[in-house]
PDB file of C-alpha atoms in Angstrom:
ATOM      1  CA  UNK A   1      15.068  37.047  19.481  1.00 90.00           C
ATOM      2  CA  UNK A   2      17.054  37.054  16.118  1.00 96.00           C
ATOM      3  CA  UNK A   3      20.880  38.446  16.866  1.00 97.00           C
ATOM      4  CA  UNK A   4      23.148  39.821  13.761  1.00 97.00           C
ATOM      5  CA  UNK A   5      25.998  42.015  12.779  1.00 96.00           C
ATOM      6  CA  UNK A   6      25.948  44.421   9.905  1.00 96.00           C
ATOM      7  CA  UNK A   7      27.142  48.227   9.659  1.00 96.00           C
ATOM      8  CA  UNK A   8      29.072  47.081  12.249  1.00 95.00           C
ATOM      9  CA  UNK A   9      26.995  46.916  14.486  1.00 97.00           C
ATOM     10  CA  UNK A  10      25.798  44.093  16.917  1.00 97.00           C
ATOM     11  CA  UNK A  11      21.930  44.056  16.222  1.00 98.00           C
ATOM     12  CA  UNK A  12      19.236  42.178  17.851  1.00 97.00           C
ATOM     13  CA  UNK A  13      15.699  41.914  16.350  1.00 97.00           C
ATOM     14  CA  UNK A  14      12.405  40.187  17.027  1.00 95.00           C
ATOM     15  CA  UNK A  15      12.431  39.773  13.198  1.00 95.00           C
ATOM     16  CA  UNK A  16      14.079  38.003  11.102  1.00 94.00           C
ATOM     17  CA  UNK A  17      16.290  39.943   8.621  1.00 93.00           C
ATOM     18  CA  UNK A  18      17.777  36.976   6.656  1.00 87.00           C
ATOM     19  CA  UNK A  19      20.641  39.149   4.656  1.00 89.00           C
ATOM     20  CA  UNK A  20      21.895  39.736   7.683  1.00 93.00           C
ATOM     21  CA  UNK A  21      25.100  37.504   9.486  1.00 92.00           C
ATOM     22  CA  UNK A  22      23.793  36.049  11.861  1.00 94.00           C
ATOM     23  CA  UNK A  23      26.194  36.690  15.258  1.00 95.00           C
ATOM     24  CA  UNK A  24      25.729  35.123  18.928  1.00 93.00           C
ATOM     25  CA  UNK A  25      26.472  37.744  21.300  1.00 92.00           C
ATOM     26  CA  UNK A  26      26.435  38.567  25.074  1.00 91.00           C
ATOM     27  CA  UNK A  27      25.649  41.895  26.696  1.00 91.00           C
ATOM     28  CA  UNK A  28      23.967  44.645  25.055  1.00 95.00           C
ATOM     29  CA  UNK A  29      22.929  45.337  21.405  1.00 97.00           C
ATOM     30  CA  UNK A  30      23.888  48.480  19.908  1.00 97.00           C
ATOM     31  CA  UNK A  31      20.708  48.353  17.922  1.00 98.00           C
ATOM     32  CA  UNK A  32      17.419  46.636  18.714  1.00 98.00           C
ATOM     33  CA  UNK A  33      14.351  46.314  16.101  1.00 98.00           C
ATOM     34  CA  UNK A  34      11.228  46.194  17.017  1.00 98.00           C
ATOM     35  CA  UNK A  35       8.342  44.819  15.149  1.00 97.00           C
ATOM     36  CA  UNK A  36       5.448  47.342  16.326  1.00 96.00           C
ATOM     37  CA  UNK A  37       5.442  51.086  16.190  1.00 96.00           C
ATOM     38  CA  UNK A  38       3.495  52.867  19.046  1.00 94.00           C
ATOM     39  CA  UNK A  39      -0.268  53.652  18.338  1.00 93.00           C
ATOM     40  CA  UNK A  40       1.118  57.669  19.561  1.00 90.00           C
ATOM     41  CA  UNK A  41       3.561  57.948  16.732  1.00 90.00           C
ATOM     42  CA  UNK A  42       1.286  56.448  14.136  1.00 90.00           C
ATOM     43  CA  UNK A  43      -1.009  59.308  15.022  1.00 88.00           C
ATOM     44  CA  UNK A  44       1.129  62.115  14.729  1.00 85.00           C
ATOM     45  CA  UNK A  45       2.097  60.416  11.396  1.00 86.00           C
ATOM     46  CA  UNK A  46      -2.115  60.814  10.011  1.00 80.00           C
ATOM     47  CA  UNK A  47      -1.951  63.753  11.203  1.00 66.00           C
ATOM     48  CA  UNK A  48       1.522  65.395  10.238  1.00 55.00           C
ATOM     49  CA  UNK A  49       3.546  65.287   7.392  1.00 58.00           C
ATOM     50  CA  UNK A  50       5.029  61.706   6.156  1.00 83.00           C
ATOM     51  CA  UNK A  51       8.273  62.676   8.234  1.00 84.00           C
ATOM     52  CA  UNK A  52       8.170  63.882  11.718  1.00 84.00           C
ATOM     53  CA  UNK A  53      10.722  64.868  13.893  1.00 85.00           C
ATOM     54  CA  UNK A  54      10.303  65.036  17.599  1.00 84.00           C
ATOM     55  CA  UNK A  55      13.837  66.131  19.333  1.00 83.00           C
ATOM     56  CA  UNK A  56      16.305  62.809  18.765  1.00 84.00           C
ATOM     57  CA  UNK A  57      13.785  60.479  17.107  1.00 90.00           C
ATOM     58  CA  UNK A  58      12.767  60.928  13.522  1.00 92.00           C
ATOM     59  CA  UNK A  59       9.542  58.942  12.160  1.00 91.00           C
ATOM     60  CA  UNK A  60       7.929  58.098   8.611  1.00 93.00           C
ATOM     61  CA  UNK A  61       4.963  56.438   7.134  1.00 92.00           C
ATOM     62  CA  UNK A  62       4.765  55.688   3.345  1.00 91.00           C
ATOM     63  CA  UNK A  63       2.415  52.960   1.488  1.00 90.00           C
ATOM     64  CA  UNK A  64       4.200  49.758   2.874  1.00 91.00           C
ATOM     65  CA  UNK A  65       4.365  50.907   6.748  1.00 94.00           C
ATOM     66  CA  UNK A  66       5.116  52.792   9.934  1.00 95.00           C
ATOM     67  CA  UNK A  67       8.966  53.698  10.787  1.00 96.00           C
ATOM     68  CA  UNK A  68      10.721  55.470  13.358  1.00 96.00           C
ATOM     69  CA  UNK A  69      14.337  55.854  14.294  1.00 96.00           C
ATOM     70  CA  UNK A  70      15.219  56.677  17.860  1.00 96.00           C
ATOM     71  CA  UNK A  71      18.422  58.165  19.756  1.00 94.00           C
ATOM     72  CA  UNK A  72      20.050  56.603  17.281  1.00 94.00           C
ATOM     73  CA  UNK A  73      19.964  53.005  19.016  1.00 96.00           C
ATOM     74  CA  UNK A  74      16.697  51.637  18.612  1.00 97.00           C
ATOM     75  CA  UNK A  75      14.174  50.875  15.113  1.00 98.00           C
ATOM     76  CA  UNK A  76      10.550  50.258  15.196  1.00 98.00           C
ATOM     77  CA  UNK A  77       8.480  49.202  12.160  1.00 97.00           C
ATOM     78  CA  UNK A  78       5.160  47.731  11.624  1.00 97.00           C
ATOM     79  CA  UNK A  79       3.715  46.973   7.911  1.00 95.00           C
ATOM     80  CA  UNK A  80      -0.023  48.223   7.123  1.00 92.00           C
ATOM     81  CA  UNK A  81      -2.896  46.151   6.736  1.00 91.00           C
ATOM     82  CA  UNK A  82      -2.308  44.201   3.596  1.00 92.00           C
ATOM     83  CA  UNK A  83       1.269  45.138   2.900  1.00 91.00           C
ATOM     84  CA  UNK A  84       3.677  41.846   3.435  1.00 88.00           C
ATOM     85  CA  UNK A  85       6.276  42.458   6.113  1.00 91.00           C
ATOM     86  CA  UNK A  86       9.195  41.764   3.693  1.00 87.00           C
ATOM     87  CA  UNK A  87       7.923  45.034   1.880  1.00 88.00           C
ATOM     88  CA  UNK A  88       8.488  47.103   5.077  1.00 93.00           C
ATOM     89  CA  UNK A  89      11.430  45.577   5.925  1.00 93.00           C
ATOM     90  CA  UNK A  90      13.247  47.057   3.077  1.00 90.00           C
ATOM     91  CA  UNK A  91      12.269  50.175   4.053  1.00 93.00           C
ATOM     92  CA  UNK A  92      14.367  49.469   7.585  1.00 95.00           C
ATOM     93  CA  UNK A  93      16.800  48.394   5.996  1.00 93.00           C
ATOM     94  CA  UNK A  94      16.671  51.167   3.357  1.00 92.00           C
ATOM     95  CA  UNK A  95      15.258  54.707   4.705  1.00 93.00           C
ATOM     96  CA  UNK A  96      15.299  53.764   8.740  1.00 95.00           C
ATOM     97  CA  UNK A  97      18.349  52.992   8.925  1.00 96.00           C
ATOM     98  CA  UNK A  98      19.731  55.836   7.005  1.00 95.00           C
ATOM     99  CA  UNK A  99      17.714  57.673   9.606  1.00 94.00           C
ATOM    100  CA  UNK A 100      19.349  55.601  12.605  1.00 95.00           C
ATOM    101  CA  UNK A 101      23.242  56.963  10.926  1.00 95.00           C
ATOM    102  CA  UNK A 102      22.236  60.406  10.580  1.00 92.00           C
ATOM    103  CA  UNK A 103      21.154  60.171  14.277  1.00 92.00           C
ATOM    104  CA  UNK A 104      24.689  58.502  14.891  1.00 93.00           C
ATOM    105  CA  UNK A 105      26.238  61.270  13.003  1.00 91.00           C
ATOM    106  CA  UNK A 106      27.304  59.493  10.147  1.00 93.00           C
ATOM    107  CA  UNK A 107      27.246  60.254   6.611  1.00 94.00           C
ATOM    108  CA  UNK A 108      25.272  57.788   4.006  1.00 95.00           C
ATOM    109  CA  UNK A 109      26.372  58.320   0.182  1.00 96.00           C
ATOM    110  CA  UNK A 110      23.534  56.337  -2.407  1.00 94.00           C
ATOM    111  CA  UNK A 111      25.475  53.512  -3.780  1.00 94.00           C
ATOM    112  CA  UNK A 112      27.179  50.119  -3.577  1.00 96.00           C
ATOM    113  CA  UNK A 113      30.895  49.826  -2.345  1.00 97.00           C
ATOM    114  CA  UNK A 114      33.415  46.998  -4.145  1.00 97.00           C
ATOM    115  CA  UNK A 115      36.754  46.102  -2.808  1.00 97.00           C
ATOM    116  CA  UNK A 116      39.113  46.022  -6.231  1.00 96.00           C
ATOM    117  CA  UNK A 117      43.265  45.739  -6.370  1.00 93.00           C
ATOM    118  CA  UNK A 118      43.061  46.950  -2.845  1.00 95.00           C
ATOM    119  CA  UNK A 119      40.971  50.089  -3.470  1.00 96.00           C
ATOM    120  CA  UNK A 120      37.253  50.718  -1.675  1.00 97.00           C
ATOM    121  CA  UNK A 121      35.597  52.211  -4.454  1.00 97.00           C
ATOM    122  CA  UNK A 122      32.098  53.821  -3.900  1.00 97.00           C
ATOM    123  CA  UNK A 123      29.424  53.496  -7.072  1.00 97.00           C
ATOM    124  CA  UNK A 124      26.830  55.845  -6.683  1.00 94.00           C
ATOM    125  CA  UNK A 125      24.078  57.814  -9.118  1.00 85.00           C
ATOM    126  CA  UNK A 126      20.730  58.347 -10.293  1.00 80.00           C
ATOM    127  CA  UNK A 127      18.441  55.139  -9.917  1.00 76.00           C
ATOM    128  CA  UNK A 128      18.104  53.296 -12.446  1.00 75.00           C
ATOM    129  CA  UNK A 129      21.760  54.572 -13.780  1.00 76.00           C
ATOM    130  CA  UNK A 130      22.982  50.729 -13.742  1.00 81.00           C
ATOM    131  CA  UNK A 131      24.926  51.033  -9.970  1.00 87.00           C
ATOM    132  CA  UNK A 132      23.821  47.197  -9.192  1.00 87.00           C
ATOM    133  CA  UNK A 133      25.155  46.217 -12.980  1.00 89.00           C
ATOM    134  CA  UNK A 134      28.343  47.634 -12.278  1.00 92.00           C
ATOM    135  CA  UNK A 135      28.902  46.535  -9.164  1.00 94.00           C
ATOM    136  CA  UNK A 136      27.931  42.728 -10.542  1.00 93.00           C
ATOM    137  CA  UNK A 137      30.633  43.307 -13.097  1.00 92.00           C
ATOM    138  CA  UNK A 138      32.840  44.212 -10.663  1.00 94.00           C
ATOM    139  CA  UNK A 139      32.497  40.913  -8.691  1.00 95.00           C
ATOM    140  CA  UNK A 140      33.029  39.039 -11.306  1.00 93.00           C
ATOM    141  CA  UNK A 141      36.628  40.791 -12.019  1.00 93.00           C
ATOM    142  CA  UNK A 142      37.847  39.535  -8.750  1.00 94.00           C
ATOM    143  CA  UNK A 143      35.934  42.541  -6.654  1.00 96.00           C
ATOM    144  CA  UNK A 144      34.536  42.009  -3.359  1.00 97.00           C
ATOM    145  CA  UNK A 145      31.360  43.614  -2.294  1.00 97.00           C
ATOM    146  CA  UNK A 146      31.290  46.078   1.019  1.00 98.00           C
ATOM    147  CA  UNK A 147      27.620  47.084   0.613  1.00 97.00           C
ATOM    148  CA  UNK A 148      24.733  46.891  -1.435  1.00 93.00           C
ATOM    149  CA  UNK A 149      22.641  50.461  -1.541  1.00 89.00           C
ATOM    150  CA  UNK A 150      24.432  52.309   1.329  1.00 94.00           C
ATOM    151  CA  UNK A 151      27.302  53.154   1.814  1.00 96.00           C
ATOM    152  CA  UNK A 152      28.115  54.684   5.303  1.00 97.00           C
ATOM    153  CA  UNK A 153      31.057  57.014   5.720  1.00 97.00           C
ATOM    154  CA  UNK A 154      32.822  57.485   9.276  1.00 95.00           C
ATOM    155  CA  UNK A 155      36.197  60.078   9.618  1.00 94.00           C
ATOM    156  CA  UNK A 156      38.821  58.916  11.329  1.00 94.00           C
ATOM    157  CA  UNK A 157      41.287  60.785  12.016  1.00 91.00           C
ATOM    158  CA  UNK A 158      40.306  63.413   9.000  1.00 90.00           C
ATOM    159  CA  UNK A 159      39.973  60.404   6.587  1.00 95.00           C
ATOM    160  CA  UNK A 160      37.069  58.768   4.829  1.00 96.00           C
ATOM    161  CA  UNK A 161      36.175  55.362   6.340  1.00 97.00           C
ATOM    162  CA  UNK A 162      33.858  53.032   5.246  1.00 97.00           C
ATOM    163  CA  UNK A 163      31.770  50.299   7.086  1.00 97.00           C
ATOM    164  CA  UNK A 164      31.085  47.216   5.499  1.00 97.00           C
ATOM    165  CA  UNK A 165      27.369  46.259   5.558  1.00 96.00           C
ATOM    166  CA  UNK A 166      25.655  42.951   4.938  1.00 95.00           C
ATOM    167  CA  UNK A 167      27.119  40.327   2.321  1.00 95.00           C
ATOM    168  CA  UNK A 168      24.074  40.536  -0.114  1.00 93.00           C
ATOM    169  CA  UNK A 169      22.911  42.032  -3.279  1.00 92.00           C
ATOM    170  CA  UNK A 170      19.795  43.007  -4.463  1.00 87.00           C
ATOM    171  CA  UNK A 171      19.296  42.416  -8.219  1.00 85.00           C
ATOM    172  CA  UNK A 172      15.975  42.857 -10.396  1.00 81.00           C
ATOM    173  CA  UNK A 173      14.859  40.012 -11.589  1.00 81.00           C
ATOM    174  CA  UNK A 174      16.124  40.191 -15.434  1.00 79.00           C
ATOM    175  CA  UNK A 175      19.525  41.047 -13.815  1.00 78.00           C
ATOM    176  CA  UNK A 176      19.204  38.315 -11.634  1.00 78.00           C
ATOM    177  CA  UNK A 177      18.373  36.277 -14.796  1.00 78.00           C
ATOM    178  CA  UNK A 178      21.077  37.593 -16.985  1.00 81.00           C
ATOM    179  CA  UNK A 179      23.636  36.280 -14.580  1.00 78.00           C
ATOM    180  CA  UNK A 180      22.645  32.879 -14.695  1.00 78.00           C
ATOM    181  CA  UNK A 181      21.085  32.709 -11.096  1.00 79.00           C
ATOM    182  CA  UNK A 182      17.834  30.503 -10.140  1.00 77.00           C
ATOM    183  CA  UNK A 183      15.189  32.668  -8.980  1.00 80.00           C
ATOM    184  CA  UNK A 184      13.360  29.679  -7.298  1.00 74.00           C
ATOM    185  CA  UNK A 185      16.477  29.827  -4.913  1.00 76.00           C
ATOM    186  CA  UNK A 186      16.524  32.947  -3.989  1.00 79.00           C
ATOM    187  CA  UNK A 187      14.902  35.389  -1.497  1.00 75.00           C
ATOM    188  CA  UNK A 188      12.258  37.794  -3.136  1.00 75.00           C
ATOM    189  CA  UNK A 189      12.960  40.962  -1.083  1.00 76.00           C
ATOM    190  CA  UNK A 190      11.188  43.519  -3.074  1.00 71.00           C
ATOM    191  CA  UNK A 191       7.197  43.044  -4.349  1.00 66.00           C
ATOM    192  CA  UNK A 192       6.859  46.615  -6.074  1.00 66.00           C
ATOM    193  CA  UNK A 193      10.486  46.808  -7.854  1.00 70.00           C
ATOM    194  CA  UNK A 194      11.031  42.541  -8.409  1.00 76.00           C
ATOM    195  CA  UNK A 195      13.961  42.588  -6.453  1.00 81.00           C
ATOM    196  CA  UNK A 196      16.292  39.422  -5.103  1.00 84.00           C
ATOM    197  CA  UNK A 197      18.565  39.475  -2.213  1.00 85.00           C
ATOM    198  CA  UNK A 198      22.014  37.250  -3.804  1.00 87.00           C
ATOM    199  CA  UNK A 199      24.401  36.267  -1.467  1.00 89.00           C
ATOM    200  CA  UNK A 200      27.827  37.511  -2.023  1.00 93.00           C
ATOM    201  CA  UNK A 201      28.764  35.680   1.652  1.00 92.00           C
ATOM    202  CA  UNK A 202      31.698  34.189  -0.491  1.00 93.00           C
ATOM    203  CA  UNK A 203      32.555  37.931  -2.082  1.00 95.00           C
ATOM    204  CA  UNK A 204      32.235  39.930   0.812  1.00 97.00           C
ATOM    205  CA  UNK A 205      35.028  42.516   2.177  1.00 97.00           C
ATOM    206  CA  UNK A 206      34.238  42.844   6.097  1.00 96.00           C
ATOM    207  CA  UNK A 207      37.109  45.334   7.106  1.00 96.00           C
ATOM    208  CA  UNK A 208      36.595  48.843   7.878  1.00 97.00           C
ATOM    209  CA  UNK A 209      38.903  50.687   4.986  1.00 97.00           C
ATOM    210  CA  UNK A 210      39.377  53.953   3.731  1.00 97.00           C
ATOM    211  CA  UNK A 211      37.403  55.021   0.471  1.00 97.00           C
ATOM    212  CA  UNK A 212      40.019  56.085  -2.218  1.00 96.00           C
ATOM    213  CA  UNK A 213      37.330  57.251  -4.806  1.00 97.00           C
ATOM    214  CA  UNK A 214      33.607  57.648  -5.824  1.00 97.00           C
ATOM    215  CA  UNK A 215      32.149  57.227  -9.380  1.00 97.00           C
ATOM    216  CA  UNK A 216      28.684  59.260 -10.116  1.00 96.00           C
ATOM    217  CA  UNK A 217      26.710  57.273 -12.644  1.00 95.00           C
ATOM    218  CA  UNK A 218      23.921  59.296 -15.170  1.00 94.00           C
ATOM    219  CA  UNK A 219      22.116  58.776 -18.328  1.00 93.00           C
ATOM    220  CA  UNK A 220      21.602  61.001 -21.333  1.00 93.00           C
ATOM    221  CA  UNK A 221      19.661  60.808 -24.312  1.00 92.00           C
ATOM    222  CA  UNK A 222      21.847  62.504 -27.340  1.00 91.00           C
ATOM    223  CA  UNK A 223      25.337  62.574 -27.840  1.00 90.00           C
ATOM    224  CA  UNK A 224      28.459  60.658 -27.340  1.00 94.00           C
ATOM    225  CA  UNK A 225      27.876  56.822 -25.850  1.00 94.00           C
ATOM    226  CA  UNK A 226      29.866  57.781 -22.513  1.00 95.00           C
ATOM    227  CA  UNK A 227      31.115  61.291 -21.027  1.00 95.00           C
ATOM    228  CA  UNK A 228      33.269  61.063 -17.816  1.00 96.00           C
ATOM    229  CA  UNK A 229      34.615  63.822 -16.000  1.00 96.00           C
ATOM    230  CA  UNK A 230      36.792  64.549 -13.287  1.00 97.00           C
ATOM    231  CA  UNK A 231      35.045  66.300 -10.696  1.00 97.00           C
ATOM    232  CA  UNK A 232      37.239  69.295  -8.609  1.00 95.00           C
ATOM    233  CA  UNK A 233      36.426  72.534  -6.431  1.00 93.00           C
ATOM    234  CA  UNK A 234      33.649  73.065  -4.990  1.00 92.00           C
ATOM    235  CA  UNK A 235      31.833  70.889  -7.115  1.00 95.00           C
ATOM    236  CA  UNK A 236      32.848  67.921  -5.364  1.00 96.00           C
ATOM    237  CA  UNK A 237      30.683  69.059  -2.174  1.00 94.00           C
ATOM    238  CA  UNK A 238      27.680  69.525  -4.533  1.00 93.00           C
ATOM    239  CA  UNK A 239      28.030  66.088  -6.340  1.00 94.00           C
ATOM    240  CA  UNK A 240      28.369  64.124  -2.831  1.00 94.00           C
ATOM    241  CA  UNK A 241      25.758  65.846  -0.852  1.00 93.00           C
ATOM    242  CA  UNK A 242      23.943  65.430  -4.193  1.00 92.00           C
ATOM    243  CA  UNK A 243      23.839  61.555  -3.656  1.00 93.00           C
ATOM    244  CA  UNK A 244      23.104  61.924   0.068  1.00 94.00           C
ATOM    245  CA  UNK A 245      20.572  58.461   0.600  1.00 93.00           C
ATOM    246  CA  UNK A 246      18.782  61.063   2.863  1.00 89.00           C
ATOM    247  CA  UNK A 247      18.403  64.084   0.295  1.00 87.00           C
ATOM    248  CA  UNK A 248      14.138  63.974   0.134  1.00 82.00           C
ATOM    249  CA  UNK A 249      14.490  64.060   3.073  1.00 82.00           C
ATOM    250  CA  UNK A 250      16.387  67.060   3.636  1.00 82.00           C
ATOM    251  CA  UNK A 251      15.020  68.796   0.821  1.00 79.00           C
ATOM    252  CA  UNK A 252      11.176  68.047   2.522  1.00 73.00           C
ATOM    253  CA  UNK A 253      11.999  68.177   6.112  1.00 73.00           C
ATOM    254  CA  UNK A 254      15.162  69.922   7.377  1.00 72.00           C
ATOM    255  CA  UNK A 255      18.523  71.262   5.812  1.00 75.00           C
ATOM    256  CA  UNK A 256      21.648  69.171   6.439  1.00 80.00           C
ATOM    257  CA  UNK A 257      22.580  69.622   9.874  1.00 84.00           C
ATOM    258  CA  UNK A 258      26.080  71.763   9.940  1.00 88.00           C
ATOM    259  CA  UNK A 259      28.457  68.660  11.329  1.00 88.00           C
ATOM    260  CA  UNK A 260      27.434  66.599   8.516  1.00 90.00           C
ATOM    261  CA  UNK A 261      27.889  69.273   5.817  1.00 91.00           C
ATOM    262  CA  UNK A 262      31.573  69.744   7.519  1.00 94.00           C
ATOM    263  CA  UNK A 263      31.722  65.939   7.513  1.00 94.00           C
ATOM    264  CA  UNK A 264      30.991  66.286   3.678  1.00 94.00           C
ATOM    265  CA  UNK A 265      33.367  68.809   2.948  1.00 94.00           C
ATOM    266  CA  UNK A 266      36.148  66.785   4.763  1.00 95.00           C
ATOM    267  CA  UNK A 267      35.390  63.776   2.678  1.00 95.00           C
ATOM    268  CA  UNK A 268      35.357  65.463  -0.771  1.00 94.00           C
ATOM    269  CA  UNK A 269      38.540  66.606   0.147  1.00 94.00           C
ATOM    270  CA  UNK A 270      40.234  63.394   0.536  1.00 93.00           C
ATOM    271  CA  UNK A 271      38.130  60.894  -2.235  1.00 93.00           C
ATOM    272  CA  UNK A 272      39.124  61.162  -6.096  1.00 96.00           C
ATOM    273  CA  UNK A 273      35.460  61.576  -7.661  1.00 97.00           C
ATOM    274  CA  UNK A 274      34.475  61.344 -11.193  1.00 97.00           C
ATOM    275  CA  UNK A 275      31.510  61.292 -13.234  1.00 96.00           C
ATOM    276  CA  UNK A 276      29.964  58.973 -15.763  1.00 96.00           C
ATOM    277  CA  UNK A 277      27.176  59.977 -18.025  1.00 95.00           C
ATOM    278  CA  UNK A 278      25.887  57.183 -20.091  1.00 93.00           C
ATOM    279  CA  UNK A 279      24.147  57.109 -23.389  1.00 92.00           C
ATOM    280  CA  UNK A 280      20.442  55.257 -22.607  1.00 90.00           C
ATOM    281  CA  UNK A 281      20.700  53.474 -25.959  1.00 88.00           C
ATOM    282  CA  UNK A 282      24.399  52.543 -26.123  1.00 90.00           C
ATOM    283  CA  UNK A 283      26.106  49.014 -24.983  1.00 89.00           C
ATOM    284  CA  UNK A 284      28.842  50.978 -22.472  1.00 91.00           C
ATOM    285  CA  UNK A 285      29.276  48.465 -19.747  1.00 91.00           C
ATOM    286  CA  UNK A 286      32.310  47.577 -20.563  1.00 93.00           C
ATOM    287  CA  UNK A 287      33.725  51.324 -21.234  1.00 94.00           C
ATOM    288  CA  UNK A 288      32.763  52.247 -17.775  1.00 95.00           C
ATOM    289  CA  UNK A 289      34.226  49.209 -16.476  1.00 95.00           C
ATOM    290  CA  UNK A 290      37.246  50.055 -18.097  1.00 95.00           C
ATOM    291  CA  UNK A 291      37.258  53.703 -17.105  1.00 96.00           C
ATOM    292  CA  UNK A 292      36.929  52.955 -13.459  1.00 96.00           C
ATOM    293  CA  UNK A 293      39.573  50.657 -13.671  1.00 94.00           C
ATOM    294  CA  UNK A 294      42.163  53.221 -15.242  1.00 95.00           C
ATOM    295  CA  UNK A 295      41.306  55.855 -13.108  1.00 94.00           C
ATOM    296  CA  UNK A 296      42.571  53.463  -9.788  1.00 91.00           C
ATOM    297  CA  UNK A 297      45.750  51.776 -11.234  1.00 83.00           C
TER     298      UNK A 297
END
């Protein structure tokens, strides 16, 4: 049995999930993973739709696997025939357990989360916006990474917290390659999309802090090379739940429970939130490094 910590959360697994920190613990896990799915649930899933929901426990199938999240304490996976189990794990550590903090009543914003002049900043937007470029940028400004592709919001107190997650990076590998870093040395953790897992073990920020402010990265086709914009109103609710990690899913299977839509509204409230539309065919990385940076002085 395999024991980590991540999310903050003492984890114990009868897989191996090497971007995890490894933690020696006794007593009880507050999450196991399991490395099977019951033959019932992978029934209902042929038969239903690819997300079920059966009171507490929430369950999914897609082309690398079976996955279910129960009462919010307990993962189950299991890979189809031909699919390699490093393909399904990213979906546990992706979808699952996005599933696991809604069931835990926390909120899970689309992004990565730095650590800059004493600021947790979140960096969130459409895939493929250049959130993991960014973020790399960041790091090498002095930043410290809190999480990768998730970043999971707790209130305390009325205030936005965030929880650190695991001290890796997934980059594609031309980003991976851009940066200088051996590919023969690292962990392949995505067939389908390329991807690497980097360690940023060195560049990590493991405190629970509070988020000051979220950036929204887009692309456009015409016009100026980079359009920010401060978001206000209303329209900060819209943008955040938006970039929800879970958002197919509530759009395909159920509407956004009421606590975490009030849990939403509470942490528009206190975050400073901008936008940043970039031109597809312009060199802005630096503007929108820049930006970020002025906006948190």
């Amino acid at each position: 049995m395999y024991k980590y910590f991540a999310y903050g959360l003492k984890i114990q697994s009868d897989s191996c999930f090497e971007q995890f920190v490894p933690m020696d613990f006794a007593g009880k896990a507050d999450l196991t993973i399991h490395h099977f799915v019951e033959d019932e649930i992978k029934q209902i899933l042929k038969e239903d739709n690819q997300i079920s929901v059966r009171g507490k426990d929430i369950f999914f199938r897609n082309y690398a696997g079976y996955f279910e999240a129960r009462q919010g304490n307990e993962l189950f996976f299991e890979e189809r025939e031909g699919i390699n189990e490093r393909e399904a794990k990213e979906f546990v550590m992706g979808n699952a357990f996005a599933l696991l903090f809604l069931e835990r009543e926390a909120n899970v914003i689309h992004g990565a989360a730095v650590r800059y002049k004493d600021k947790s900043i979140i960096i969130s937007g459409d895939s493929g916006a250049g959130k993991s470029t960014i973020t790399t940028e960041f790091i090498k400004r002095g930043a410290k990474l809190i999480t990768d592709d998730q970043a999971v919001i707790i209130l305390e107190n009325r205030m936005p917290m965030i929880i650190p997650g695991y001290p890796s990076q997934k980059l594609c590998e031309d980003a991976a390659q851009r940066n200088e870093l051996d590919i023969s040395e690292l962990v392949k953790v995505d067939d389908t999309k390329n991807k690497y897992a980097v360690s940023r073990s060195d560049k990590y920020y493991s405190e629970i802090s509070k988020v000051d402010a979220a950036f929204f990265i887009s692309r456009h086709d015409e016009g100026q090379d980079l359009i920010t914009n401060t978001i206000r109103g209303a329209e900060k609710l819209n943008v955040l739940t938006a970039n929800l990690f879970l958002k197919p899913f509530f759009i395909n299977t159920v509407s956004v429970p009421p606590k975490m839509m009030m849990d939403c509204l509470a942490i528009a409230d206190k975050l400073d939130m901008y936008t940043i539309s970039r031109k597809k065919s312009a060199a802005t990385q630096n503007q929108i490094l820049d930006f970020i940076e002025m906006q948190i002085d």
